[in-house]
Short mmCIF file of C-alpha atoms and ligand atoms in Angstrom, two decimals:
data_model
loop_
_atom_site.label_atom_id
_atom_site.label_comp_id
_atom_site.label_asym_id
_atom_site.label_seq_id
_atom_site.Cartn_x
_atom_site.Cartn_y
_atom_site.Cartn_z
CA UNK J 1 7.27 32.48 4.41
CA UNK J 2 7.51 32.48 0.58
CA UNK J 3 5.75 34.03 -2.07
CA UNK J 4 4.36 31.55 -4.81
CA UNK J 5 3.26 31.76 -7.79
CA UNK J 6 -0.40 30.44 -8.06
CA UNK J 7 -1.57 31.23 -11.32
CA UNK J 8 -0.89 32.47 -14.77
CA UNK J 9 -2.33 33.76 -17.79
CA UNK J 10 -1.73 35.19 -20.99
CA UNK J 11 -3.34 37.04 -23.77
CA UNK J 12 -2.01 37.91 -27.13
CA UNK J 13 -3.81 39.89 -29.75
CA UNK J 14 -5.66 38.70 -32.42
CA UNK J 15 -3.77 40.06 -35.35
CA UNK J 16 -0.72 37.91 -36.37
CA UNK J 17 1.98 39.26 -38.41
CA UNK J 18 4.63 37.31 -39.93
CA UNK J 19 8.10 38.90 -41.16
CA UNK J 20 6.94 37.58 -44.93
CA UNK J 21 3.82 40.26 -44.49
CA UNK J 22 6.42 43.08 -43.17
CA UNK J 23 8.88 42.27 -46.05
CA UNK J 24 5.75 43.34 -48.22
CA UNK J 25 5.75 47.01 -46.32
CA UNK J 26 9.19 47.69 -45.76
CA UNK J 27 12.56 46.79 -47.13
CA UNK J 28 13.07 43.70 -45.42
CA UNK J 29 13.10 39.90 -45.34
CA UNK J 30 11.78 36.64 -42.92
CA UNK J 31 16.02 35.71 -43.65
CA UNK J 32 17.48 38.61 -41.99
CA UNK J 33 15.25 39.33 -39.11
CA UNK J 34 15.11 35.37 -38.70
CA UNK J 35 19.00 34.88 -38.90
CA UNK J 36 19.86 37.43 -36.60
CA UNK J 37 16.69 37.52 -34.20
CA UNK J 38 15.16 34.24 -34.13
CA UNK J 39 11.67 36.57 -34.43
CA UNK J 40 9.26 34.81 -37.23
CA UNK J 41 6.19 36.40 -36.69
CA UNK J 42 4.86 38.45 -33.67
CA UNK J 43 1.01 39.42 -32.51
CA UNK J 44 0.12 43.23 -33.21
CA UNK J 45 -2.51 45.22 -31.16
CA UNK J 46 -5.33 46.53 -33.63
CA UNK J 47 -8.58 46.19 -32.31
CA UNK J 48 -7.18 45.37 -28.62
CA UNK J 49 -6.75 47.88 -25.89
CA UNK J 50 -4.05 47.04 -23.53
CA UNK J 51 -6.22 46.81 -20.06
CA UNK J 52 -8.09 44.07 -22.54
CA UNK J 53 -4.82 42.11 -23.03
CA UNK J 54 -4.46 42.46 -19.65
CA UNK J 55 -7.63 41.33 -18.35
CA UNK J 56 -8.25 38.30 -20.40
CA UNK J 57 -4.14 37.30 -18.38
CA UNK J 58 -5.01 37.99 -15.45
CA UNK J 59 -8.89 36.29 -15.41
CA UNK J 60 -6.14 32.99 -16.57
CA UNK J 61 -4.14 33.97 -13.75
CA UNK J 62 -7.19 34.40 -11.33
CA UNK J 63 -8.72 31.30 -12.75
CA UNK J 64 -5.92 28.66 -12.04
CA UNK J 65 -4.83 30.21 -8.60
CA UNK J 66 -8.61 30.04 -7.51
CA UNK J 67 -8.83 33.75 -6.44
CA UNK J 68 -11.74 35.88 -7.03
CA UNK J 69 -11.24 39.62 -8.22
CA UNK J 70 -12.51 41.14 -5.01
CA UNK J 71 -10.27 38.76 -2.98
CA UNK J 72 -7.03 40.66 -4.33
CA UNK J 73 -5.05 43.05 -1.85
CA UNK J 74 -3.05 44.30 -4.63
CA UNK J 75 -2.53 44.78 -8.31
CA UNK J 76 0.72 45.67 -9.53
CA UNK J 77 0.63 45.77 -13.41
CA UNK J 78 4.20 46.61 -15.11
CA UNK J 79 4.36 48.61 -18.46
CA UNK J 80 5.67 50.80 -20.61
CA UNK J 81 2.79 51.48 -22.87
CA UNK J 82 -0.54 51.87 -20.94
CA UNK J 83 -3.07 52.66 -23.42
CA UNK J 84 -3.70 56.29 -21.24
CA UNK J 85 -1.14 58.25 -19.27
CA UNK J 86 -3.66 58.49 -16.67
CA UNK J 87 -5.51 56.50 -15.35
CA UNK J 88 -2.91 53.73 -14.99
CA UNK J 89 -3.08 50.19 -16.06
CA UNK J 90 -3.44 48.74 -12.57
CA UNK J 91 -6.51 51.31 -11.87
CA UNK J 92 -8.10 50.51 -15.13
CA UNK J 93 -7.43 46.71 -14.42
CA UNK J 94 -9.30 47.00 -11.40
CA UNK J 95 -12.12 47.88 -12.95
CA UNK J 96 -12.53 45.58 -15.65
CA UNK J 97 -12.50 43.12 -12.97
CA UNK J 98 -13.82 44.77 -10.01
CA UNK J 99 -11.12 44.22 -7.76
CA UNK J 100 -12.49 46.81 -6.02
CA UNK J 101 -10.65 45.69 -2.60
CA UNK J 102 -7.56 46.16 -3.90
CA UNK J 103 -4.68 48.95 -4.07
CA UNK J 104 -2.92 49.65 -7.48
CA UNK J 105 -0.53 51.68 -9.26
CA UNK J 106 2.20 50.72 -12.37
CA UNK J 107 5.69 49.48 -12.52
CA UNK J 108 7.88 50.93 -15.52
CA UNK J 109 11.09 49.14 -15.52
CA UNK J 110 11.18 48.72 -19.24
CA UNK J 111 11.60 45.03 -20.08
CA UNK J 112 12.30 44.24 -16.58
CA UNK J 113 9.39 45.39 -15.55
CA UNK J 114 7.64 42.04 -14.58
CA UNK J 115 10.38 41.02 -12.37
CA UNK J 116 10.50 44.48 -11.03
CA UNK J 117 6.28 43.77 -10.10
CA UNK J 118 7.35 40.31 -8.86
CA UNK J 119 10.14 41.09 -6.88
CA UNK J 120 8.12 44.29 -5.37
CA UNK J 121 4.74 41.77 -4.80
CA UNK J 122 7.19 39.43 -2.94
CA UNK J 123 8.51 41.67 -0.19
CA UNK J 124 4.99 43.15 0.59
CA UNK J 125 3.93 39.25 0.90
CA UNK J 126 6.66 38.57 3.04
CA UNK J 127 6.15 41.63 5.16
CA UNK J 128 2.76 40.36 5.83
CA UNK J 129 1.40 43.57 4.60
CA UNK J 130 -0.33 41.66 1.47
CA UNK J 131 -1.75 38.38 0.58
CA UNK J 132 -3.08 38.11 -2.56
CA UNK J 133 -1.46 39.93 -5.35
CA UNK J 134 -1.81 40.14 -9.04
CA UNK J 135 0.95 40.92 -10.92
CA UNK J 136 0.62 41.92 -14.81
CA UNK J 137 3.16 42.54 -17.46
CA UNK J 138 2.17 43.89 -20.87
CA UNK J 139 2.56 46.13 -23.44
CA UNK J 140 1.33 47.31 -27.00
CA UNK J 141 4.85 48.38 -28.50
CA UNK J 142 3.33 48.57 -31.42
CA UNK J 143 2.13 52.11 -31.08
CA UNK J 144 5.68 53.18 -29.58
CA UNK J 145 7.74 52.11 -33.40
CA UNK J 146 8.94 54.11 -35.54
CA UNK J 147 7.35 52.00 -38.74
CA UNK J 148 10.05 53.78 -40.43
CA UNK J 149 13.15 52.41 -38.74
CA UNK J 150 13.32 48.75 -39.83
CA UNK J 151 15.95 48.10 -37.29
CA UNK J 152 13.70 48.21 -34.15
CA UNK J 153 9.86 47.72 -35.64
CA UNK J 154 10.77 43.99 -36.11
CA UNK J 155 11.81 43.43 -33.42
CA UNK J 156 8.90 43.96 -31.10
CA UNK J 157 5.44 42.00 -30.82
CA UNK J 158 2.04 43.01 -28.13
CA UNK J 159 0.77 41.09 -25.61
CA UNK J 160 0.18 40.35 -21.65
CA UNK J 161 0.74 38.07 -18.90
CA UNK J 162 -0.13 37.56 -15.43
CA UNK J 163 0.23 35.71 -12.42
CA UNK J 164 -1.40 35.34 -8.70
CA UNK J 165 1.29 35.76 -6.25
CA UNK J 166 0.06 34.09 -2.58
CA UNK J 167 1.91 33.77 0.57
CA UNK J 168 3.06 29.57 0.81
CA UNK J 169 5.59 27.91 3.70
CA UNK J 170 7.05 25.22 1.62
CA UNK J 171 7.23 27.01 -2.20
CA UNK J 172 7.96 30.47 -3.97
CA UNK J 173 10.26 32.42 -4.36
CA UNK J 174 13.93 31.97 -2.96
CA UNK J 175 15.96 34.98 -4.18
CA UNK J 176 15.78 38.13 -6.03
CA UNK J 177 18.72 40.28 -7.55
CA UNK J 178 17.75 43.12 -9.53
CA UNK J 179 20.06 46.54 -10.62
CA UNK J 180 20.09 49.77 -12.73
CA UNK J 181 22.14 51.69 -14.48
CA UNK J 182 21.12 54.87 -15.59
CA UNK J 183 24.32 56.44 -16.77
CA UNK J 184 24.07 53.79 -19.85
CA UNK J 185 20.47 54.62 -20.35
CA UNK J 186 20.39 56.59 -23.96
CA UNK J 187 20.81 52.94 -25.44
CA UNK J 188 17.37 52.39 -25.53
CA UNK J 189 15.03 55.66 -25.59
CA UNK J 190 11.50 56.58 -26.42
CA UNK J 191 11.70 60.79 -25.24
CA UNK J 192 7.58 60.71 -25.15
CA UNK J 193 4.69 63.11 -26.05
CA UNK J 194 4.46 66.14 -27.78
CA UNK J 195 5.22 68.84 -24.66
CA UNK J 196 2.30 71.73 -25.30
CA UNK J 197 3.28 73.73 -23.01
CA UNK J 198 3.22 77.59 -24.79
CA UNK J 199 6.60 78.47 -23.45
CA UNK J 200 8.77 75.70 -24.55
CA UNK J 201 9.69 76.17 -28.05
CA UNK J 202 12.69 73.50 -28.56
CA UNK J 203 10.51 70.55 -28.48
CA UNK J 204 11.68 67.95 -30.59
CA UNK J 205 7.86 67.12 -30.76
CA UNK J 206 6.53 63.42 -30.86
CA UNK J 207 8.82 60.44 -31.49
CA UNK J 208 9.50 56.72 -30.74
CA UNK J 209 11.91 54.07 -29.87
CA UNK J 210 15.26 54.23 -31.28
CA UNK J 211 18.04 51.53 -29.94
CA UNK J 212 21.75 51.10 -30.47
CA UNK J 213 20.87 47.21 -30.94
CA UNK J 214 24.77 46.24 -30.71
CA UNK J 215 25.38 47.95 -27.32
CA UNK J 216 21.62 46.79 -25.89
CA UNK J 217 23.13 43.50 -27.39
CA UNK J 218 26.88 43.71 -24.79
CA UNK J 219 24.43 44.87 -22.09
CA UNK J 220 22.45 41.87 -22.34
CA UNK J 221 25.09 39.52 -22.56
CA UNK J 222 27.54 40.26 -19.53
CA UNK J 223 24.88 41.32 -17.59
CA UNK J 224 22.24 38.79 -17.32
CA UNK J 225 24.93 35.44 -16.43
CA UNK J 226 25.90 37.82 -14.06
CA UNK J 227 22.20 38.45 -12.38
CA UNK J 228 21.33 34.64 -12.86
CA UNK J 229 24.42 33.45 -11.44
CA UNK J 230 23.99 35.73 -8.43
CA UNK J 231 20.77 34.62 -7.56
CA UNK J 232 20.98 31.23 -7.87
CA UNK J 233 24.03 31.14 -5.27
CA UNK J 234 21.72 33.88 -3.30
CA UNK J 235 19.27 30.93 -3.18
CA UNK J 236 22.28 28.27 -2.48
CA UNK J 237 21.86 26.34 -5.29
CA UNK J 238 24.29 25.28 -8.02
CA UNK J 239 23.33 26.31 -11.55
CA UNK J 240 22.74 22.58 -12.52
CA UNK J 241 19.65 22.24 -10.12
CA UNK J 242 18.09 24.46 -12.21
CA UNK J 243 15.16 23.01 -14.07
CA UNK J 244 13.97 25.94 -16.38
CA UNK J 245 15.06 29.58 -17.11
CA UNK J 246 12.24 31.78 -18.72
CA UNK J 247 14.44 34.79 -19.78
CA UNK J 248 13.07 37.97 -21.23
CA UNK J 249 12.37 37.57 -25.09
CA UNK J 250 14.44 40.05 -27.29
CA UNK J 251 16.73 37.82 -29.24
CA UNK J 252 17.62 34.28 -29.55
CA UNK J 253 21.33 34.70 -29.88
CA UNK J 254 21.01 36.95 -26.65
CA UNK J 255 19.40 33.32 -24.38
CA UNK J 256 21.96 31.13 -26.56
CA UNK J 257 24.53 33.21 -25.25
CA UNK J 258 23.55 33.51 -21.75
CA UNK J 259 23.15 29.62 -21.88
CA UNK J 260 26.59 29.06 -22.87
CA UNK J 261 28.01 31.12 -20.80
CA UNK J 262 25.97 29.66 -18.07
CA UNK J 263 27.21 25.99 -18.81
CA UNK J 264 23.38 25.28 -19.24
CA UNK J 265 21.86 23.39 -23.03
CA UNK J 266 19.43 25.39 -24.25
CA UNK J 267 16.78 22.44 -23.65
CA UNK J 268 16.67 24.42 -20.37
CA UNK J 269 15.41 27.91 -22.01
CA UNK J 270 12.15 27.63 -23.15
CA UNK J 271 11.56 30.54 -26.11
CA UNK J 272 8.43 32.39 -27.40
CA UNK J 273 10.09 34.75 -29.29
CA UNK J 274 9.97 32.90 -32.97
CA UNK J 275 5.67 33.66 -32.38
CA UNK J 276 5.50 36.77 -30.26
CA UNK J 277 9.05 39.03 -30.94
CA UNK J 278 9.70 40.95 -27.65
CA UNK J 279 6.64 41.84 -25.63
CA UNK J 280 8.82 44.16 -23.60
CA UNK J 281 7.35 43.87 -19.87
CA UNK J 282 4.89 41.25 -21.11
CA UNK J 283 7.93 39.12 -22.14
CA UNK J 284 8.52 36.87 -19.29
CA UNK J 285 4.88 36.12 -17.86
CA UNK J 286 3.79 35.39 -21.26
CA UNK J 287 6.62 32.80 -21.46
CA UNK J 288 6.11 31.46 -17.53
CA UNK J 289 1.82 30.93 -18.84
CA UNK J 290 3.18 28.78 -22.10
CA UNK J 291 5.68 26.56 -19.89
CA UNK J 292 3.02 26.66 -17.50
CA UNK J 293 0.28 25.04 -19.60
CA UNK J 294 2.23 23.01 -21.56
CA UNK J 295 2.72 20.80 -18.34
CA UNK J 296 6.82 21.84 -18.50
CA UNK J 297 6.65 23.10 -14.68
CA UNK J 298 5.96 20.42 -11.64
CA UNK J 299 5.49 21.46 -7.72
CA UNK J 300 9.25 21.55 -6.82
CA UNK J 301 10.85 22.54 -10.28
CA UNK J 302 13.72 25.23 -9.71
CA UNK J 303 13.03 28.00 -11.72
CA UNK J 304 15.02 30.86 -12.84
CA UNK J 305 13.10 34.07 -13.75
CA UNK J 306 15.30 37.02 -15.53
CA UNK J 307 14.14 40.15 -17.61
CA UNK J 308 16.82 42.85 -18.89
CA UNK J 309 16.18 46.07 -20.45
CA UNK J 310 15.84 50.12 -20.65
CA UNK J 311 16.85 52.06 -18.16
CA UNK J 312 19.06 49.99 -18.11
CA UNK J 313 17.55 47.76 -15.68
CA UNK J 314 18.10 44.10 -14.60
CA UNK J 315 16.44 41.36 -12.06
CA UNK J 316 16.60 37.85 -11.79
CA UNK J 317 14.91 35.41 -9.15
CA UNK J 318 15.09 31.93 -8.03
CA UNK J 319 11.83 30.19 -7.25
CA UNK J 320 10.89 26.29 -6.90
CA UNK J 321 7.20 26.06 -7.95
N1 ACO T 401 15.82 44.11 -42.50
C1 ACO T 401 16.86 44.15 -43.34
N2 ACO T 401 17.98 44.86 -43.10
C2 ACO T 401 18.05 45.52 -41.94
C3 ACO T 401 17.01 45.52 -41.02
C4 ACO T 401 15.85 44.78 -41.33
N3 ACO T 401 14.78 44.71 -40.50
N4 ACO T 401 17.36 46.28 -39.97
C5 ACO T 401 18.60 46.74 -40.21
N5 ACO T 401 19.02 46.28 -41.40
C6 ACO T 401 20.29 46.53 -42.06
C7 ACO T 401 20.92 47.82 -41.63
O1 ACO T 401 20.41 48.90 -42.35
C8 ACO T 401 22.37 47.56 -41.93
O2 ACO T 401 22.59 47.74 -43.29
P1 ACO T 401 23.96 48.42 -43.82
O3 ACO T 401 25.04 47.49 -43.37
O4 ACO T 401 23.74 48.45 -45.28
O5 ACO T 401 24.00 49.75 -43.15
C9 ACO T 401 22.53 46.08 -41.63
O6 ACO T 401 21.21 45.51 -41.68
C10 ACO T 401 23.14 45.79 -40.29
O7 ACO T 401 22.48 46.59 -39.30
P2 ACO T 401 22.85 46.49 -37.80
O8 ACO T 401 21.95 47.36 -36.98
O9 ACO T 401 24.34 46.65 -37.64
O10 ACO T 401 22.46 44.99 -37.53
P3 ACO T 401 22.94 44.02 -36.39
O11 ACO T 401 23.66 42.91 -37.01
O12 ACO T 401 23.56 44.75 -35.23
O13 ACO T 401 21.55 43.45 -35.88
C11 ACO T 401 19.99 43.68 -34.07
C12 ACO T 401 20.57 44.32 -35.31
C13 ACO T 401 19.30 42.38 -34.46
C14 ACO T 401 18.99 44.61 -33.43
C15 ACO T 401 21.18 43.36 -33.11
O14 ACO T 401 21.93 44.52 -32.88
C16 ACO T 401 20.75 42.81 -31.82
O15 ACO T 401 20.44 41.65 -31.73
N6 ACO T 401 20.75 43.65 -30.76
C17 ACO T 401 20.24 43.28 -29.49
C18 ACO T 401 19.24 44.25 -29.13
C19 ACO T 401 17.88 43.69 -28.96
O16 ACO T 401 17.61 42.51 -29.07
N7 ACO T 401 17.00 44.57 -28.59
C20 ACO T 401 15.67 44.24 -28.35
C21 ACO T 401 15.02 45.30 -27.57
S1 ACO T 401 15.87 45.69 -26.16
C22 ACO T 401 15.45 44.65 -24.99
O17 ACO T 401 14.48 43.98 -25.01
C23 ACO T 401 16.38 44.55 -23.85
#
């Protein structure tokens, strides 16, 4: 038994914002975040919530796989940046579709979190506990930046994506790796919310992403051949019977490197990044919905799956589709 994917969907919002319009805000220009990010212009959250981003994914999602809301046994919805600390994004999720048969809670594995939702939806499927899952990925970064720091607000866009995970004999998913390492984890930080309690007095008070890009940038780039390579001979398969690796969206050089490294041409990595910047857990599912509708995935492709990120966390699965 397998666990396929049998639907996507994505939602961006609205508002687009292209590095020419930040270059008229801050001290910087469509060259240099182009040149050394392959980022042109990315969608920012202003009148969207991001259980609406998610929603308007996952009805996509629901749609294609032919599922209806109250069919779901599951919603596992992976972010960073749910518009409330509680409820959760899964809970609220299941309301705006009235899913009310189903049991949710939130993934926060950074920019891995889709594949962490993914991975987790396939081994309840394959325990039989499960059958119809919906898995979401999304975030609104935006409200995370420091708008001060040029270094890291460019880099990031808002946005969701979804998919309907089902149970299948033939098709799904044929490996999973995934890893963490913690003890590298002040690399990428975002320490959180004002803490009101009366009897703490040395708290640094509210604050927002910071990133030492170049060591996020190593990370990335011995880690994630690694992970792919891994699971593809998990799933015993030689790289070349790939057909398509949808790979977390922070930074073109980042997939050009993994792609060399992997012996694979880059015809192979689809990007979204030059529209969208990095959607963080919405990333990857936002990608696999474009490729997806764009008629670049037949029953039977191979398909690698790999998101990288804070923590720092990893994962990377195999899947014919
Ligand atoms: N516009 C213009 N100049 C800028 C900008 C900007 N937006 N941001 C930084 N600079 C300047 C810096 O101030 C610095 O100037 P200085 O030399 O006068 O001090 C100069 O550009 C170089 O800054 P660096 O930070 O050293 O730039 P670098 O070449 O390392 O590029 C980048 C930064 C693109 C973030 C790179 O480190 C990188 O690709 N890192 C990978 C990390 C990544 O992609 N993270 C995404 C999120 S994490 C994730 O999804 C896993």
């Amino acid at each position: 038994m397998k666990t396929r994917i049998c639907g996507t969907g994505s939602a961006l919002p609205k508002r687009e914002v292209t590095n020419d319009d930040l270059s008229r805000i801050m001290d910087t220009s469509d060259e240099w975040i182009k040149s050394r990010t392959g980022i042109g212009s990315r969608h920012l959250a202003v009148e969207e919530t991001l259980v609406s981003l998610a929603a308007n994914a996952a009805k996509g999602a629901l749609e294609e796989a032919n599922v209806l809301p109250k069919d779901l046994d599951m919603i596992l919805a992976a972010t960073l940046s749910a518009d409330n600390v509680l409820p959760t994004l899964s809970c609220e999720l299941q309301r705006e579709l009235g899913a009310s048969n189903a049991v949710a809670f939130d993934i926060n594995a950074a920019c891995s979190g889709f594949l962490f939702a993914l991975q987790t939806a396939d081994v309840y499927i394959r325990s039989g506990q499960y059958k119809k899952i919906l898995v979401v990925g999304g975030e609104i970064l935006s409200k995370l930046m420091d708008w001060n720091d040029r270094s890291t607000c460019v880099l990031f866009g808002d946005g969701a994506g979804a998919a309907v995970v089902m149970p299948d004999e033939a098709s799904g998913i044929l490996s999973s790796v995934q890893g963490s390492d913690g003890a590298r984890g002040g690399v990428l930080s975002c320490p959180g919310r004002k803490n009101n309690n009366p009897y703490v007095t040395n708290d640094a008070g509210l604050s927002f992403v910071s990133m030492d890009g170049q060591e996020v940038y190593k990370f990335a780039v011995r880690t994630v051949p690694k992970a792919i390579m891994e699971a593809v001979e998990k799933a015993g398969l030689a790289m070349e019977e790939i057909d398509l690796f949808i790979l977390h969206q922070a930074n073109i050089r980042i997939i050009e490197s993994v792609a060399k490294r992997l012996k694979v041409p880059m015809e192979k990595f689809p990007t979204n990044l030059e529209r969208c910047g990095n959607i963080s857990a919405g990333s990857v599912p936002v990608l696999l919905d474009d490729a997806n509708r764009k008629g670049m995935l037949k029953r039977g492709d191979r398909v690698v799956l790999a998101g990288f990120g804070a923590g720092l966390t990893w994962g990377a699965s195999v899947l014919t589709w």
